[in-house]
Short mmCIF file of C-alpha atoms in Angstrom, two decimals:
data_model
loop_
_atom_site.label_atom_id
_atom_site.label_comp_id
_atom_site.label_asym_id
_atom_site.label_seq_id
_atom_site.Cartn_x
_atom_site.Cartn_y
_atom_site.Cartn_z
CA MET Z 1 0.05 0.02 -0.02
CA ILE Z 2 1.38 3.38 -0.92
CA PHE Z 3 0.25 6.82 0.18
CA ASP Z 4 -2.35 8.07 -2.27
CA TRP Z 5 -1.88 11.85 -2.47
CA ASP Z 6 -5.03 12.37 -4.55
CA PHE Z 7 -7.12 10.48 -1.98
CA ALA Z 8 -5.46 12.49 0.81
CA TYR Z 9 -6.23 15.70 -0.91
CA SER Z 10 -9.89 14.67 -1.44
CA ILE Z 11 -10.53 13.98 2.29
CA LEU Z 12 -8.71 17.10 3.48
CA PRO Z 13 -11.82 19.23 3.62
CA ASN Z 14 -13.50 16.74 5.84
CA LEU Z 15 -10.55 16.62 8.23
CA VAL Z 16 -10.26 20.42 8.21
CA ASP Z 17 -13.87 20.64 9.42
CA ALA Z 18 -13.09 18.22 12.12
CA VAL Z 19 -10.03 20.15 13.20
CA TRP Z 20 -12.32 23.03 14.18
CA VAL Z 21 -14.25 20.61 16.46
CA THR Z 22 -11.07 19.47 18.00
CA ILE Z 23 -9.88 23.04 18.56
CA ALA Z 24 -13.24 24.13 19.95
CA ALA Z 25 -13.35 21.23 22.36
CA THR Z 26 -9.83 22.00 23.55
CA PHE Z 27 -10.53 25.76 23.84
CA TRP Z 28 -13.76 25.42 25.81
CA GLY Z 29 -12.39 22.54 27.88
CA PHE Z 30 -9.20 24.37 28.79
CA LEU Z 31 -11.15 27.55 29.67
CA LEU Z 32 -13.22 25.41 32.04
CA ALA Z 33 -10.12 23.67 33.42
CA LEU Z 34 -8.47 27.08 34.04
CA GLY Z 35 -11.46 28.59 35.85
CA LEU Z 36 -12.67 25.55 37.73
CA GLY Z 37 -9.10 24.60 38.67
CA LEU Z 38 -8.52 27.97 40.33
CA VAL Z 39 -11.88 27.68 42.19
CA LEU Z 40 -10.97 24.17 43.40
CA ALA Z 41 -7.48 25.33 44.47
CA LEU Z 42 -8.95 28.13 46.52
CA LEU Z 43 -11.73 26.02 48.05
CA ARG Z 44 -9.19 23.42 48.97
CA ARG Z 45 -7.35 26.04 51.07
CA SER Z 46 -10.56 27.01 52.89
CA ARG Z 47 -10.23 27.04 56.66
CA PHE Z 48 -13.54 25.19 56.91
CA ARG Z 49 -12.89 21.49 56.72
CA LEU Z 50 -16.47 20.92 55.63
CA ILE Z 51 -15.32 22.59 52.36
CA SER Z 52 -11.67 21.74 52.04
CA TRP Z 53 -11.95 18.06 52.69
CA PRO Z 54 -14.60 17.19 50.23
CA VAL Z 55 -12.95 19.36 47.55
CA GLY Z 56 -9.64 17.58 48.27
CA PHE Z 57 -11.46 14.27 47.84
CA VAL Z 58 -13.10 15.24 44.51
CA ILE Z 59 -9.71 16.43 43.14
CA GLU Z 60 -8.10 13.07 44.15
CA PHE Z 61 -10.97 11.10 42.77
CA VAL Z 62 -10.94 12.83 39.40
CA ARG Z 63 -7.20 12.52 39.07
CA SER Z 64 -7.26 8.84 40.02
CA THR Z 65 -9.85 7.68 37.51
CA PRO Z 66 -9.36 7.37 33.74
CA LEU Z 67 -10.61 10.20 31.54
CA LEU Z 68 -12.43 7.67 29.30
CA VAL Z 69 -14.39 6.30 32.21
CA GLN Z 70 -15.45 9.83 33.12
CA ILE Z 71 -16.45 10.54 29.58
CA TYR Z 72 -18.62 7.40 29.47
CA PHE Z 73 -20.07 8.17 32.85
CA LEU Z 74 -21.18 11.63 31.85
CA TYR Z 75 -22.51 10.40 28.55
CA PHE Z 76 -24.29 7.14 29.46
CA VAL Z 77 -25.06 7.35 33.16
CA LEU Z 78 -26.16 11.02 33.64
CA PRO Z 79 -29.05 10.66 31.14
CA GLU Z 80 -30.44 7.99 33.44
CA PHE Z 81 -30.78 10.73 36.02
CA GLY Z 82 -32.46 13.01 33.43
CA LEU Z 83 -29.40 15.08 32.47
CA VAL Z 84 -28.91 14.78 28.74
CA MET Z 85 -26.23 16.80 27.04
CA SER Z 86 -24.96 16.87 23.46
CA PRO Z 87 -21.81 14.73 22.78
CA PHE Z 88 -19.75 17.93 22.27
CA LEU Z 89 -20.93 19.52 25.48
CA THR Z 90 -20.38 16.28 27.43
CA GLY Z 91 -16.82 16.08 26.00
CA VAL Z 92 -15.99 19.68 26.87
CA ILE Z 93 -17.23 19.17 30.46
CA ALA Z 94 -15.36 15.90 30.90
CA LEU Z 95 -12.17 17.40 29.52
CA GLY Z 96 -12.56 20.52 31.65
CA VAL Z 97 -13.32 18.79 34.89
CA HIS Z 98 -10.68 16.17 34.41
CA TYR Z 99 -8.00 18.81 33.69
CA ALA Z 100 -9.31 21.15 36.37
CA ALA Z 101 -8.22 18.50 38.96
CA TYR Z 102 -4.66 18.88 37.58
CA THR Z 103 -4.64 22.61 37.06
CA SER Z 104 -5.86 22.97 40.65
CA GLU Z 105 -2.63 21.32 41.90
CA VAL Z 106 -0.62 23.59 39.61
CA TYR Z 107 -2.36 26.68 41.09
CA ARG Z 108 -1.75 25.32 44.57
CA ALA Z 109 1.93 25.04 43.89
CA GLY Z 110 1.85 28.61 42.54
CA ILE Z 111 0.02 29.91 45.65
CA ASP Z 112 2.45 28.02 47.94
CA GLY Z 113 5.25 29.76 46.14
CA VAL Z 114 4.22 33.24 47.03
CA PRO Z 115 6.62 34.42 49.77
CA LYS Z 116 5.31 34.47 53.39
CA GLY Z 117 6.04 38.18 53.64
CA GLN Z 118 3.35 38.91 51.13
CA TRP Z 119 0.73 37.19 53.28
CA GLU Z 120 2.05 39.08 56.30
CA ALA Z 121 1.81 42.40 54.52
CA CYS Z 122 -1.86 41.60 53.79
CA VAL Z 123 -2.55 40.94 57.48
CA ALA Z 124 -0.69 44.16 58.46
CA LEU Z 125 -2.85 46.08 55.96
CA ASP Z 126 -6.01 44.34 57.24
CA LEU Z 127 -6.96 43.06 53.82
CA SER Z 128 -9.88 40.55 53.76
CA PRO Z 129 -9.19 36.92 52.76
CA TYR Z 130 -10.88 37.61 49.52
CA ARG Z 131 -8.97 40.80 48.78
CA THR Z 132 -5.69 39.07 49.83
CA MET Z 133 -6.22 36.32 47.23
CA ARG Z 134 -7.55 38.53 44.45
CA SER Z 135 -5.19 41.51 44.70
CA VAL Z 136 -2.00 40.02 46.05
CA ILE Z 137 -1.66 36.27 46.05
CA VAL Z 138 -3.28 34.98 42.87
CA PRO Z 139 -1.73 37.67 40.58
CA GLN Z 140 1.67 36.60 41.89
CA ALA Z 141 0.85 32.80 41.89
CA ILE Z 142 -0.08 32.51 38.23
CA PRO Z 143 2.84 33.77 36.15
CA PRO Z 144 5.34 31.24 37.49
CA VAL Z 145 3.01 28.34 36.76
CA VAL Z 146 2.10 29.38 33.18
CA PRO Z 147 4.54 26.84 31.61
CA ALA Z 148 2.91 24.02 33.74
CA LEU Z 149 -0.52 25.17 32.76
CA GLY Z 150 0.62 25.27 29.05
CA ASN Z 151 1.78 21.65 29.29
CA TYR Z 152 -1.71 20.72 30.26
CA LEU Z 153 -3.18 22.65 27.36
CA VAL Z 154 -1.13 20.51 25.02
CA ALA Z 155 -1.85 17.30 26.90
CA MET Z 156 -5.63 18.07 26.81
CA PHE Z 157 -5.41 18.82 23.14
CA LYS Z 158 -3.89 15.38 22.59
CA ASP Z 159 -6.66 13.81 24.70
CA THR Z 160 -9.48 15.09 22.52
CA PRO Z 161 -9.56 11.84 20.40
CA MET Z 162 -11.14 10.26 23.42
CA LEU Z 163 -14.28 12.17 22.56
CA SER Z 164 -14.58 9.98 19.55
CA ALA Z 165 -15.83 7.31 21.94
CA ILE Z 166 -18.99 9.30 22.43
CA THR Z 167 -19.43 10.13 18.71
CA VAL Z 168 -18.06 13.66 18.75
CA LEU Z 169 -17.02 14.33 15.14
CA GLU Z 170 -13.48 15.49 16.02
CA LEU Z 171 -10.42 14.53 14.04
CA LEU Z 172 -10.09 10.84 14.98
CA GLN Z 173 -13.71 10.02 14.71
CA THR Z 174 -13.83 11.69 11.25
CA ALA Z 175 -10.74 9.70 10.15
CA LYS Z 176 -12.32 6.50 11.41
CA ILE Z 177 -15.53 7.15 9.43
CA ILE Z 178 -13.52 7.90 6.29
CA GLY Z 179 -11.64 4.69 6.81
CA SER Z 180 -14.64 2.56 7.27
CA GLN Z 181 -16.34 3.99 4.22
CA THR Z 182 -13.33 3.75 1.86
CA PHE Z 183 -11.33 0.95 3.49
CA ARG Z 184 -8.27 3.26 3.33
CA TYR Z 185 -6.83 3.99 6.82
CA LEU Z 186 -3.27 4.96 5.90
CA GLU Z 187 -4.08 8.44 4.59
CA PRO Z 188 -6.64 9.70 7.14
CA LEU Z 189 -4.78 8.32 10.17
CA THR Z 190 -1.44 9.63 8.90
CA MET Z 191 -2.99 13.02 8.29
CA VAL Z 192 -4.58 13.08 11.73
CA GLY Z 193 -1.19 12.44 13.25
CA VAL Z 194 0.46 15.17 11.22
CA ILE Z 195 -2.30 17.62 12.06
CA PHE Z 196 -1.93 16.92 15.73
CA LEU Z 197 1.79 17.29 15.47
CA LEU Z 198 1.53 20.67 13.74
CA LEU Z 199 -1.16 21.99 16.16
CA SER Z 200 0.76 20.84 19.21
CA LEU Z 201 3.80 22.70 17.97
CA VAL Z 202 1.72 25.84 17.38
CA ALA Z 203 0.18 25.54 20.93
CA SER Z 204 3.67 25.09 22.52
CA MET Z 205 4.88 28.19 20.67
CA MET Z 206 1.88 30.16 21.94
CA VAL Z 207 2.52 29.01 25.51
CA ARG Z 208 6.15 30.05 25.25
CA LEU Z 209 5.03 33.43 23.90
CA VAL Z 210 2.66 33.96 26.87
CA GLU Z 211 5.50 32.92 29.16
CA ARG Z 212 7.86 35.45 27.73
CA ARG Z 213 5.32 38.22 27.97
CA LEU Z 214 4.86 37.34 31.63
CA ALA Z 215 8.65 36.96 32.33
CA PRO Z 216 9.48 40.43 33.78
CA ALA Z 217 7.06 39.50 36.62
CA GLN Z 218 8.37 42.32 38.86
CA SER Z 219 7.64 45.17 36.55
CA SER Z 220 5.14 44.23 33.90
CA PRO Z 221 1.82 46.11 33.99
CA LEU Z 222 0.43 43.13 32.16
CA LEU Z 223 0.20 41.39 35.49
CA ASP Z 224 -2.20 43.97 36.84
CA TYR Z 225 -5.18 41.67 36.47
CA THR Z 226 -7.41 43.50 38.73
CA LYS Z 227 -7.52 46.78 36.88
CA MET B 1 8.06 66.96 69.54
CA SER B 2 4.68 65.90 70.63
CA GLN B 3 4.17 65.56 74.39
CA ILE B 4 3.67 62.31 76.15
CA ASP B 5 0.94 62.26 78.69
CA MET B 6 2.10 59.80 81.31
CA SER B 7 -1.21 59.89 83.06
CA ALA B 8 -3.19 58.92 79.99
CA PRO B 9 -4.23 55.30 79.67
CA PRO B 10 -1.55 53.40 77.74
CA MET B 11 -1.89 52.96 73.97
CA VAL B 12 -0.25 49.49 74.16
CA ARG B 13 -0.20 47.34 77.20
CA PHE B 14 1.31 43.83 77.65
CA ARG B 15 0.11 41.99 80.74
CA ASN B 16 1.99 38.81 81.66
CA VAL B 17 2.31 37.81 78.00
CA SER B 18 4.10 34.60 77.28
CA LYS B 19 4.91 32.99 73.90
CA ALA B 20 7.04 29.97 73.15
CA PHE B 21 8.02 28.17 69.92
CA GLY B 22 8.29 24.59 71.18
CA ASP B 23 10.84 24.71 74.04
CA LEU B 24 12.07 28.18 73.02
CA VAL B 25 10.50 30.81 75.26
CA VAL B 26 10.44 34.08 73.17
CA LEU B 27 8.16 36.20 75.42
CA ASP B 28 8.49 35.34 79.13
CA ASP B 29 5.74 36.87 81.28
CA LEU B 30 6.20 40.17 79.56
CA ASN B 31 4.84 43.41 81.02
CA LEU B 32 5.06 46.68 79.06
CA ASP B 33 3.04 49.82 78.88
CA VAL B 34 3.55 52.28 76.05
CA GLN B 35 1.89 55.69 76.27
CA PRO B 36 0.18 57.42 73.38
CA ASN B 37 2.74 59.26 71.22
CA GLU B 38 5.63 57.54 72.95
CA LYS B 39 8.52 56.41 70.81
CA VAL B 40 9.97 53.20 72.17
CA ALA B 41 13.15 51.64 70.83
CA ILE B 42 13.58 47.94 71.48
CA ILE B 43 17.15 46.68 71.46
CA GLY B 44 18.78 43.46 72.35
CA PRO B 45 20.61 40.38 71.09
CA SER B 46 19.18 38.45 68.10
CA GLY B 47 16.75 35.69 69.12
CA SER B 48 15.83 37.61 72.28
CA GLY B 49 12.13 37.96 71.13
CA LYS B 50 12.23 41.56 70.01
CA SER B 51 10.60 40.89 66.68
CA THR B 52 8.07 38.48 68.20
CA LEU B 53 6.91 41.36 70.43
CA LEU B 54 6.00 43.28 67.32
CA ARG B 55 4.61 40.34 65.47
CA VAL B 56 2.14 39.35 68.22
CA LEU B 57 1.06 42.97 68.25
CA MET B 58 0.41 42.82 64.48
CA THR B 59 -1.40 39.48 65.03
CA LEU B 60 1.10 37.63 62.89
CA GLU B 61 1.77 35.33 65.78
CA THR B 62 -0.64 34.19 68.53
CA ILE B 63 0.23 34.45 72.22
CA ASP B 64 0.16 31.52 74.64
CA SER B 65 -0.99 33.44 77.69
CA GLY B 66 -1.55 36.94 79.12
CA VAL B 67 -3.40 39.87 77.69
CA ILE B 68 -2.38 42.55 75.18
CA GLU B 69 -4.39 45.76 75.04
CA VAL B 70 -4.25 48.29 72.27
CA ASP B 71 -6.03 51.64 72.69
CA GLY B 72 -7.86 50.28 75.77
CA GLU B 73 -9.18 47.15 74.06
CA PRO B 74 -7.91 43.61 74.35
CA LEU B 75 -6.19 42.57 71.14
CA TRP B 76 -6.31 38.69 71.28
CA HIS B 77 -9.46 38.68 73.38
CA MET B 78 -12.96 40.21 73.47
CA ARG B 79 -14.82 41.30 76.58
CA ARG B 80 -17.96 39.34 77.30
CA GLY B 81 -19.42 40.45 80.52
CA ASP B 82 -16.62 40.35 82.98
CA LYS B 83 -14.76 37.62 81.14
CA LEU B 84 -12.27 37.65 78.26
CA VAL B 85 -12.97 35.25 75.48
CA PRO B 86 -10.76 34.51 72.47
CA ALA B 87 -11.03 37.21 69.73
CA SER B 88 -13.10 36.47 66.73
CA ARG B 89 -11.79 37.13 63.18
CA GLY B 90 -13.99 40.23 63.07
CA HIS B 91 -12.58 41.61 66.29
CA LEU B 92 -8.97 40.95 65.05
CA ARG B 93 -9.78 42.82 61.82
CA GLU B 94 -11.14 45.80 63.71
CA MET B 95 -8.05 45.87 65.98
CA ARG B 96 -5.64 45.63 63.10
CA LYS B 97 -6.82 48.93 61.81
CA LYS B 98 -5.20 50.68 64.80
CA ILE B 99 -1.84 49.10 63.93
CA GLY B 100 0.60 49.50 61.09
CA MET B 101 3.75 47.69 60.39
CA VAL B 102 6.90 48.16 58.39
CA PHE B 103 8.92 45.06 57.62
CA GLN B 104 12.68 44.31 57.43
CA GLN B 105 12.13 42.86 53.96
CA PHE B 106 9.70 45.68 52.90
CA ASN B 107 7.09 43.10 51.57
CA LEU B 108 5.88 45.50 49.00
CA PHE B 109 3.54 43.97 46.40
CA PRO B 110 5.90 43.55 43.39
CA HIS B 111 3.16 43.38 40.78
CA MET B 112 1.66 46.79 41.82
CA THR B 113 2.89 50.31 41.17
CA VAL B 114 4.05 52.32 44.06
CA LEU B 115 0.77 54.29 44.07
CA ARG B 116 -1.34 51.17 44.07
CA ASN B 117 0.74 49.61 46.85
CA VAL B 118 -0.29 52.58 48.95
CA THR B 119 -3.95 52.88 47.79
CA GLU B 120 -4.98 49.20 47.77
CA ALA B 121 -5.84 48.90 51.44
CA PRO B 122 -7.32 52.30 51.98
CA ILE B 123 -9.74 51.61 49.06
CA HIS B 124 -10.66 48.10 49.92
CA VAL B 125 -10.44 48.14 53.75
CA LEU B 126 -11.29 51.66 54.70
CA GLY B 127 -13.67 52.16 51.80
CA LEU B 128 -12.02 55.33 50.48
CA SER B 129 -12.85 56.42 47.00
CA LYS B 130 -10.07 56.15 44.40
CA GLU B 131 -9.63 59.91 44.44
CA GLU B 132 -9.43 60.15 48.19
CA ALA B 133 -7.04 57.25 48.44
CA ARG B 134 -4.89 58.68 45.67
CA ALA B 135 -4.72 62.08 47.32
CA ARG B 136 -3.76 60.48 50.63
CA ALA B 137 -1.10 58.33 48.90
CA VAL B 138 0.40 61.25 46.97
CA GLU B 139 0.63 63.32 50.14
CA LEU B 140 2.38 60.48 52.00
CA LEU B 141 4.70 59.61 49.06
CA GLU B 142 5.74 63.20 48.83
CA MET B 143 6.43 63.24 52.53
CA VAL B 144 8.78 60.29 52.15
CA GLY B 145 10.40 61.97 49.11
CA LEU B 146 8.93 59.71 46.50
CA GLY B 147 6.34 61.89 44.82
CA ASP B 148 7.96 61.31 41.46
CA LYS B 149 7.76 57.52 41.70
CA LEU B 150 4.04 56.92 41.77
CA ASP B 151 4.02 54.74 38.61
CA SER B 152 7.21 52.88 39.29
CA TYR B 153 7.31 49.26 40.26
CA PRO B 154 9.06 48.20 43.42
CA ALA B 155 11.73 46.29 41.53
CA ASN B 156 12.83 49.57 39.87
CA LEU B 157 13.44 51.30 43.20
CA SER B 158 16.40 51.10 45.52
CA GLY B 159 16.06 49.32 48.88
CA GLY B 160 15.80 52.61 50.72
CA GLN B 161 13.12 53.84 48.33
CA GLN B 162 11.28 50.60 48.71
CA GLN B 163 11.30 50.89 52.49
CA ARG B 164 10.01 54.42 52.29
CA VAL B 165 7.16 53.16 50.20
CA GLY B 166 6.59 50.52 52.94
CA ILE B 167 6.30 53.34 55.49
CA ALA B 168 3.92 55.32 53.29
CA ARG B 169 1.80 52.25 52.72
CA ALA B 170 1.44 51.58 56.47
CA LEU B 171 0.74 55.23 57.24
CA ALA B 172 -1.98 55.38 54.58
CA MET B 173 -4.21 53.30 56.94
CA ARG B 174 -3.79 56.06 59.57
CA PRO B 175 -2.87 53.67 62.37
CA LYS B 176 -2.46 54.80 65.97
CA VAL B 177 0.50 52.53 66.53
CA MET B 178 3.33 51.99 64.10
CA LEU B 179 5.66 49.01 64.44
CA PHE B 180 9.08 49.06 62.78
CA ASP B 181 10.75 45.69 62.57
CA GLU B 182 14.47 46.24 61.83
CA VAL B 183 13.47 48.38 58.95
CA THR B 184 17.04 49.26 57.99
CA SER B 185 18.68 45.88 58.53
CA ALA B 186 18.26 44.79 54.91
CA LEU B 187 19.56 48.00 53.49
CA ASP B 188 23.00 48.84 52.12
CA PRO B 189 24.74 51.14 54.58
CA GLU B 190 24.47 54.18 52.33
CA LEU B 191 20.68 53.87 52.10
CA VAL B 192 20.03 53.62 55.84
CA GLY B 193 20.17 57.37 56.32
CA GLU B 194 17.22 58.24 54.01
CA VAL B 195 14.89 55.81 55.83
CA LEU B 196 15.96 57.04 59.23
CA THR B 197 15.33 60.65 58.13
CA VAL B 198 11.76 59.76 57.26
CA MET B 199 11.26 58.01 60.61
CA ARG B 200 12.74 60.98 62.45
CA ARG B 201 10.28 63.28 60.68
CA LEU B 202 7.44 60.93 61.59
CA ALA B 203 8.41 60.94 65.15
CA GLU B 204 8.70 64.70 65.31
CA GLU B 205 5.62 65.78 63.33
CA HIS B 206 3.03 63.07 63.84
CA ASP B 207 0.95 61.96 66.69
CA LEU B 208 1.94 58.35 66.51
CA THR B 209 2.88 55.68 69.00
CA MET B 210 6.00 54.10 67.62
CA LEU B 211 7.62 50.76 68.59
CA MET B 212 10.94 50.19 66.83
CA VAL B 213 13.06 47.14 66.93
CA THR B 214 16.41 48.44 65.80
CA HIS B 215 20.14 47.96 65.74
CA GLU B 216 20.76 51.61 64.99
CA MET B 217 21.87 52.74 68.46
CA GLY B 218 22.60 56.28 67.37
CA PHE B 219 19.13 56.56 65.96
CA ALA B 220 17.53 55.00 68.99
CA ARG B 221 19.40 57.41 71.24
CA GLU B 222 18.30 60.38 69.20
CA ILE B 223 14.52 59.86 68.73
CA ALA B 224 13.43 57.33 71.31
CA ASP B 225 11.61 58.49 74.50
CA ARG B 226 12.44 55.17 76.06
CA VAL B 227 14.76 52.33 75.28
CA CYS B 228 13.92 48.77 76.28
CA PHE B 229 16.75 46.29 76.38
CA PHE B 230 15.26 42.89 75.62
CA ASP B 231 16.94 39.70 76.65
CA SER B 232 15.60 36.11 76.77
CA GLY B 233 11.97 37.11 76.33
CA ARG B 234 12.03 39.80 79.05
CA ILE B 235 12.75 43.47 79.30
CA ALA B 236 16.02 43.28 81.25
CA GLU B 237 16.34 47.02 81.54
CA GLU B 238 14.51 50.12 80.40
CA GLY B 239 14.79 53.86 80.69
CA PRO B 240 15.46 57.04 78.78
CA PRO B 241 18.13 56.65 76.12
CA SER B 242 20.50 59.00 78.02
CA VAL B 243 20.46 56.63 80.94
CA ILE B 244 20.48 53.32 79.08
CA PHE B 245 23.32 54.29 76.75
CA SER B 246 25.44 56.13 79.22
CA ASP B 247 24.85 54.45 82.50
CA PRO B 248 23.26 51.03 82.14
CA LYS B 249 22.69 49.20 85.45
CA GLN B 250 22.64 45.65 84.16
CA ASP B 251 25.77 43.74 83.25
CA ARG B 252 23.90 42.17 80.32
CA THR B 253 22.95 45.56 78.96
CA ARG B 254 26.52 46.85 79.34
CA ALA B 255 27.85 43.73 77.56
CA PHE B 256 25.46 44.04 74.73
CA LEU B 257 26.06 47.74 74.19
CA SER B 258 29.79 47.53 74.28
CA ALA B 259 29.64 44.69 71.76
CA VAL B 260 27.29 46.54 69.38
CA LEU B 261 28.90 50.01 69.78
CA ASN B 262 32.43 48.61 69.17
CA SER B 263 31.34 46.86 66.03
CA GLN B 264 29.68 49.98 64.57
#
């Protein structure tokens, strides 16, 4: 079997359509992971054990079970309780929640890395716990962990083919369908691999760009999130 | 210099306060009254509990026993009937408004401009409008000689400038008591003077109770109303600087002063 360039060219439009689904799932999933992860990280630090313990348990639980199981659970089990979501929305939520468990640990490391003196200055200025986090701690906790968060962006992107298990028409699912219809798998699967490679490289470059913009952490007005 | 009314109720009062870190006793049944407007310098060997004294006042460390009062109210306790019960978070937050602190390591917020370092707490804690907070901050920053650095970031300032921002930031909350924890110890020698100049002005022109942990003996002698020599969690000797520095009664005080003054 040799690589048929004409066939490859003919299926390219289908794959390009599917790329957008993959990118959209990654984008919304990562947005959810970034937001929910920060919320989980902050709740886990709560001084009320009634909050911090259950949250800690949920984080450990999500991190210790396979993403595919979580995807199936959301897709096949939740409807039995009356909660029906589209495959795409299910996939975004599964990716977002799964990676939120990881990003929450990244945020936690970032928060732990803020010097003790910063917390003490907040006490001395009588800032509320909310204001301490929002104005002082979180803006300093995030820039150092951008590379780690970026790694999870790339990792999540590469996990989107799992959504093919619940019929989301992302890249892999589309390639599989092409294969089963034409009995040619070499071209579609090769192209999927190459597309993932290219997009991963682009994503890594973007992460590095963000990192570099955040680098002069001591003096950059970019960090002034609260304005 | 503002007058000290010795008959007024004390601004800060330590009554039998003890504090230990494990086996290490850092405050040992401490008693200390500080009058309103009084400037007290606290000197002593390192590890003697000087900084802890300030840190328990700023509520950065808890106390094991005893009572601290600030402005007539218990700091770590609340009155309930005749009894004292442990302070609630709300009570601590109210009490902290009376106290400001300047740190050895400045602890400025590195991601905020100088102006925002000084306006953040007045806006969000005292509820000042942005304009009011800005006006207050500009006035204070001009007083400490940094009126032209409003939009700079701490990293672009010298240590002495950063510490002067630290002083302005604490003053912006209009505290009644100011705590200075070795505020010149992290500075290069040539930058110490500018910070001491600001503190001298504060002591002379403002109605502030000041507690200063310091190694600057000349400075303590010049502006303090009283010097407390701290050793092993207790005030081993106290008195006006003229007496403590010229005619100390205790051997420990004498030994400490001769060691420090010879090295300076």
